[in-house]
Amino acid sequence: MAVPFRYHAKAQSTFKPPLIANENAFLGDVYSSEKENPDKPISAGFYRLEKGTPLVYEYTYDEMKIILEGQFEIADETGQKVTALPGDVFYFPKGAKITFTTETYGLAFYTGQRKQGGA
């Protein structure tokens, strides 16, 4: 049985993630494998943070992020802190508590080992 791929043309510039926290944190899944693989779903989409309130997030799943635009300050509870720029790739393991801030804005693409829209 043939299985088609999915395609979202120019997603980086056309997909607008919804507000998820504070006044400045936006995140939305573009696609998820939840329907096809409910036992081991992965979801992918875009995360945008604008100047303002830092976002503190504790991961309940594994996630990878690649920075596409702008910059983020990313810190964890171990004291590690990085200025993230376009092209940088991050792995956030389940259980990591991460603080995201920005002086301007940042846009990242992520893929997480979780159901669509959930933690």
PDB file of C-alpha atoms in Angstrom:
ATOM      1  CA  MET A   1       0.000   0.000   0.000  1.00  0.00           C
ATOM      2  CA  ALA A   2       1.380   3.367  -1.022  1.00  0.00           C
ATOM      3  CA  VAL A   3       1.572   6.035   1.684  1.00  0.00           C
ATOM      4  CA  PRO A   4       1.756   9.705   0.654  1.00  0.00           C
ATOM      5  CA  PHE A   5       4.075  12.246   2.230  1.00  0.00           C
ATOM      6  CA  ARG A   6       2.763  15.558   3.568  1.00  0.00           C
ATOM      7  CA  TYR A   7       3.930  18.949   2.369  1.00  0.00           C
ATOM      8  CA  HIS A   8       3.483  22.494   3.703  1.00  0.00           C
ATOM      9  CA  ALA A   9       4.979  24.912   1.182  1.00  0.00           C
ATOM     10  CA  LYS A  10       6.971  27.813   2.661  1.00  0.00           C
ATOM     11  CA  ALA A  11       5.940  26.816   6.191  1.00  0.00           C
ATOM     12  CA  GLN A  12       8.671  28.936   7.787  1.00  0.00           C
ATOM     13  CA  SER A  13       7.117  32.114   6.378  1.00  0.00           C
ATOM     14  CA  THR A  14       3.422  31.176   6.158  1.00  0.00           C
ATOM     15  CA  PHE A  15       2.643  29.104   9.275  1.00  0.00           C
ATOM     16  CA  LYS A  16       1.699  31.326  12.219  1.00  0.00           C
ATOM     17  CA  PRO A  17       1.935  29.484  15.555  1.00  0.00           C
ATOM     18  CA  PRO A  18      -0.644  30.442  18.203  1.00  0.00           C
ATOM     19  CA  LEU A  19       0.138  32.174  21.497  1.00  0.00           C
ATOM     20  CA  ILE A  20       0.836  29.519  24.162  1.00  0.00           C
ATOM     21  CA  ALA A  21       2.191  31.450  27.151  1.00  0.00           C
ATOM     22  CA  ASN A  22       2.659  34.935  28.558  1.00  0.00           C
ATOM     23  CA  GLU A  23       2.298  37.725  25.980  1.00  0.00           C
ATOM     24  CA  ASN A  24       5.153  36.659  23.744  1.00  0.00           C
ATOM     25  CA  ALA A  25       5.555  32.860  23.354  1.00  0.00           C
ATOM     26  CA  PHE A  26       4.044  31.209  20.274  1.00  0.00           C
ATOM     27  CA  LEU A  27       4.173  27.509  19.357  1.00  0.00           C
ATOM     28  CA  GLY A  28       2.283  25.291  16.953  1.00  0.00           C
ATOM     29  CA  ASP A  29       2.591  21.855  15.387  1.00  0.00           C
ATOM     30  CA  VAL A  30       2.661  21.804  11.598  1.00  0.00           C
ATOM     31  CA  TYR A  31       2.475  18.000  11.463  1.00  0.00           C
ATOM     32  CA  SER A  32       2.231  15.030  13.796  1.00  0.00           C
ATOM     33  CA  SER A  33       2.505  11.273  13.237  1.00  0.00           C
ATOM     34  CA  GLU A  34       0.024  10.616  16.059  1.00  0.00           C
ATOM     35  CA  LYS A  35      -2.741   9.214  13.816  1.00  0.00           C
ATOM     36  CA  GLU A  36      -0.395   6.925  11.874  1.00  0.00           C
ATOM     37  CA  ASN A  37       1.761   5.892  14.841  1.00  0.00           C
ATOM     38  CA  PRO A  38      -0.095   6.474  18.125  1.00  0.00           C
ATOM     39  CA  ASP A  39       2.387   4.408  20.170  1.00  0.00           C
ATOM     40  CA  LYS A  40       5.455   6.469  19.187  1.00  0.00           C
ATOM     41  CA  PRO A  41       4.255   9.799  17.779  1.00  0.00           C
ATOM     42  CA  ILE A  42       6.491  12.677  16.788  1.00  0.00           C
ATOM     43  CA  SER A  43       5.283  16.217  16.236  1.00  0.00           C
ATOM     44  CA  ALA A  44       7.038  19.103  14.488  1.00  0.00           C
ATOM     45  CA  GLY A  45       6.401  22.796  14.121  1.00  0.00           C
ATOM     46  CA  PHE A  46       7.586  26.286  14.932  1.00  0.00           C
ATOM     47  CA  TYR A  47       8.372  28.133  18.160  1.00  0.00           C
ATOM     48  CA  ARG A  48       8.605  31.920  18.209  1.00  0.00           C
ATOM     49  CA  LEU A  49       9.543  34.056  21.193  1.00  0.00           C
ATOM     50  CA  GLU A  50       9.343  37.836  21.188  1.00  0.00           C
ATOM     51  CA  LYS A  51      10.988  40.262  23.610  1.00  0.00           C
ATOM     52  CA  GLY A  52       9.269  40.192  27.000  1.00  0.00           C
ATOM     53  CA  THR A  53       8.612  37.583  29.661  1.00  0.00           C
ATOM     54  CA  PRO A  54      11.069  34.642  29.737  1.00  0.00           C
ATOM     55  CA  LEU A  55       9.504  31.249  29.058  1.00  0.00           C
ATOM     56  CA  VAL A  56      10.427  28.520  31.540  1.00  0.00           C
ATOM     57  CA  TYR A  57       9.504  25.065  30.255  1.00  0.00           C
ATOM     58  CA  GLU A  58      10.030  21.611  31.748  1.00  0.00           C
ATOM     59  CA  TYR A  59      10.141  18.933  29.046  1.00  0.00           C
ATOM     60  CA  THR A  60       7.999  15.831  29.530  1.00  0.00           C
ATOM     61  CA  TYR A  61       9.344  14.375  26.250  1.00  0.00           C
ATOM     62  CA  ASP A  62      12.537  14.532  24.156  1.00  0.00           C
ATOM     63  CA  GLU A  63      12.810  17.407  21.671  1.00  0.00           C
ATOM     64  CA  MET A  64      15.222  18.744  19.043  1.00  0.00           C
ATOM     65  CA  LYS A  65      15.277  22.410  17.957  1.00  0.00           C
ATOM     66  CA  ILE A  66      17.086  24.261  15.188  1.00  0.00           C
ATOM     67  CA  ILE A  67      17.266  28.036  15.360  1.00  0.00           C
ATOM     68  CA  LEU A  68      16.072  29.626  12.107  1.00  0.00           C
ATOM     69  CA  GLU A  69      15.911  33.379  12.744  1.00  0.00           C
ATOM     70  CA  GLY A  70      16.827  35.930  15.400  1.00  0.00           C
ATOM     71  CA  GLN A  71      18.400  34.806  18.655  1.00  0.00           C
ATOM     72  CA  PHE A  72      17.541  33.168  21.959  1.00  0.00           C
ATOM     73  CA  GLU A  73      19.279  33.002  25.302  1.00  0.00           C
ATOM     74  CA  ILE A  74      18.794  29.390  26.393  1.00  0.00           C
ATOM     75  CA  ALA A  75      19.659  28.266  29.926  1.00  0.00           C
ATOM     76  CA  ASP A  76      19.120  25.134  31.991  1.00  0.00           C
ATOM     77  CA  GLU A  77      19.173  24.280  35.696  1.00  0.00           C
ATOM     78  CA  THR A  78      22.800  23.074  35.522  1.00  0.00           C
ATOM     79  CA  GLY A  79      23.964  26.635  34.862  1.00  0.00           C
ATOM     80  CA  GLN A  80      24.624  26.046  31.167  1.00  0.00           C
ATOM     81  CA  LYS A  81      23.689  29.154  29.116  1.00  0.00           C
ATOM     82  CA  VAL A  82      24.004  29.704  25.367  1.00  0.00           C
ATOM     83  CA  THR A  83      23.246  32.539  22.974  1.00  0.00           C
ATOM     84  CA  ALA A  84      21.486  30.604  20.223  1.00  0.00           C
ATOM     85  CA  LEU A  85      21.802  31.831  16.642  1.00  0.00           C
ATOM     86  CA  PRO A  86      20.511  30.638  13.250  1.00  0.00           C
ATOM     87  CA  GLY A  87      21.879  27.204  12.402  1.00  0.00           C
ATOM     88  CA  ASP A  88      22.361  26.110  16.034  1.00  0.00           C
ATOM     89  CA  VAL A  89      20.800  22.758  16.973  1.00  0.00           C
ATOM     90  CA  PHE A  90      19.642  21.754  20.470  1.00  0.00           C
ATOM     91  CA  TYR A  91      18.554  18.516  22.117  1.00  0.00           C
ATOM     92  CA  PHE A  92      16.330  18.909  25.177  1.00  0.00           C
ATOM     93  CA  PRO A  93      15.958  15.582  27.002  1.00  0.00           C
ATOM     94  CA  LYS A  94      12.863  14.637  28.946  1.00  0.00           C
ATOM     95  CA  GLY A  95      13.097  16.229  32.396  1.00  0.00           C
ATOM     96  CA  ALA A  96      15.174  19.256  31.313  1.00  0.00           C
ATOM     97  CA  LYS A  97      13.918  22.594  32.667  1.00  0.00           C
ATOM     98  CA  ILE A  98      14.836  25.273  30.134  1.00  0.00           C
ATOM     99  CA  THR A  99      14.531  29.075  30.253  1.00  0.00           C
ATOM    100  CA  PHE A 100      14.142  30.859  26.905  1.00  0.00           C
ATOM    101  CA  THR A 101      14.638  34.628  26.614  1.00  0.00           C
ATOM    102  CA  THR A 102      15.369  37.038  23.770  1.00  0.00           C
ATOM    103  CA  GLU A 103      16.282  40.703  23.406  1.00  0.00           C
ATOM    104  CA  THR A 104      14.490  40.885  20.026  1.00  0.00           C
ATOM    105  CA  TYR A 105      12.834  37.684  18.773  1.00  0.00           C
ATOM    106  CA  GLY A 106      13.728  34.145  17.838  1.00  0.00           C
ATOM    107  CA  LEU A 107      12.173  31.552  15.548  1.00  0.00           C
ATOM    108  CA  ALA A 108      12.966  27.848  15.799  1.00  0.00           C
ATOM    109  CA  PHE A 109      11.804  24.622  14.172  1.00  0.00           C
ATOM    110  CA  TYR A 110      11.294  21.716  16.558  1.00  0.00           C
ATOM    111  CA  THR A 111      10.441  18.048  16.515  1.00  0.00           C
ATOM    112  CA  GLY A 112       9.308  16.369  19.703  1.00  0.00           C
ATOM    113  CA  GLN A 113       8.551  12.797  20.701  1.00  0.00           C
ATOM    114  CA  ARG A 114       4.974  13.542  21.768  1.00  0.00           C
ATOM    115  CA  LYS A 115       1.368  13.659  20.639  1.00  0.00           C
ATOM    116  CA  GLN A 116       0.101  16.593  18.612  1.00  0.00           C
ATOM    117  CA  GLY A 117      -0.347  19.783  20.619  1.00  0.00           C
ATOM    118  CA  GLY A 118       0.447  18.168  23.931  1.00  0.00           C
ATOM    119  CA  ALA A 119       3.143  17.540  26.392  1.00  0.00           C
TER     120      ALA A 119
END
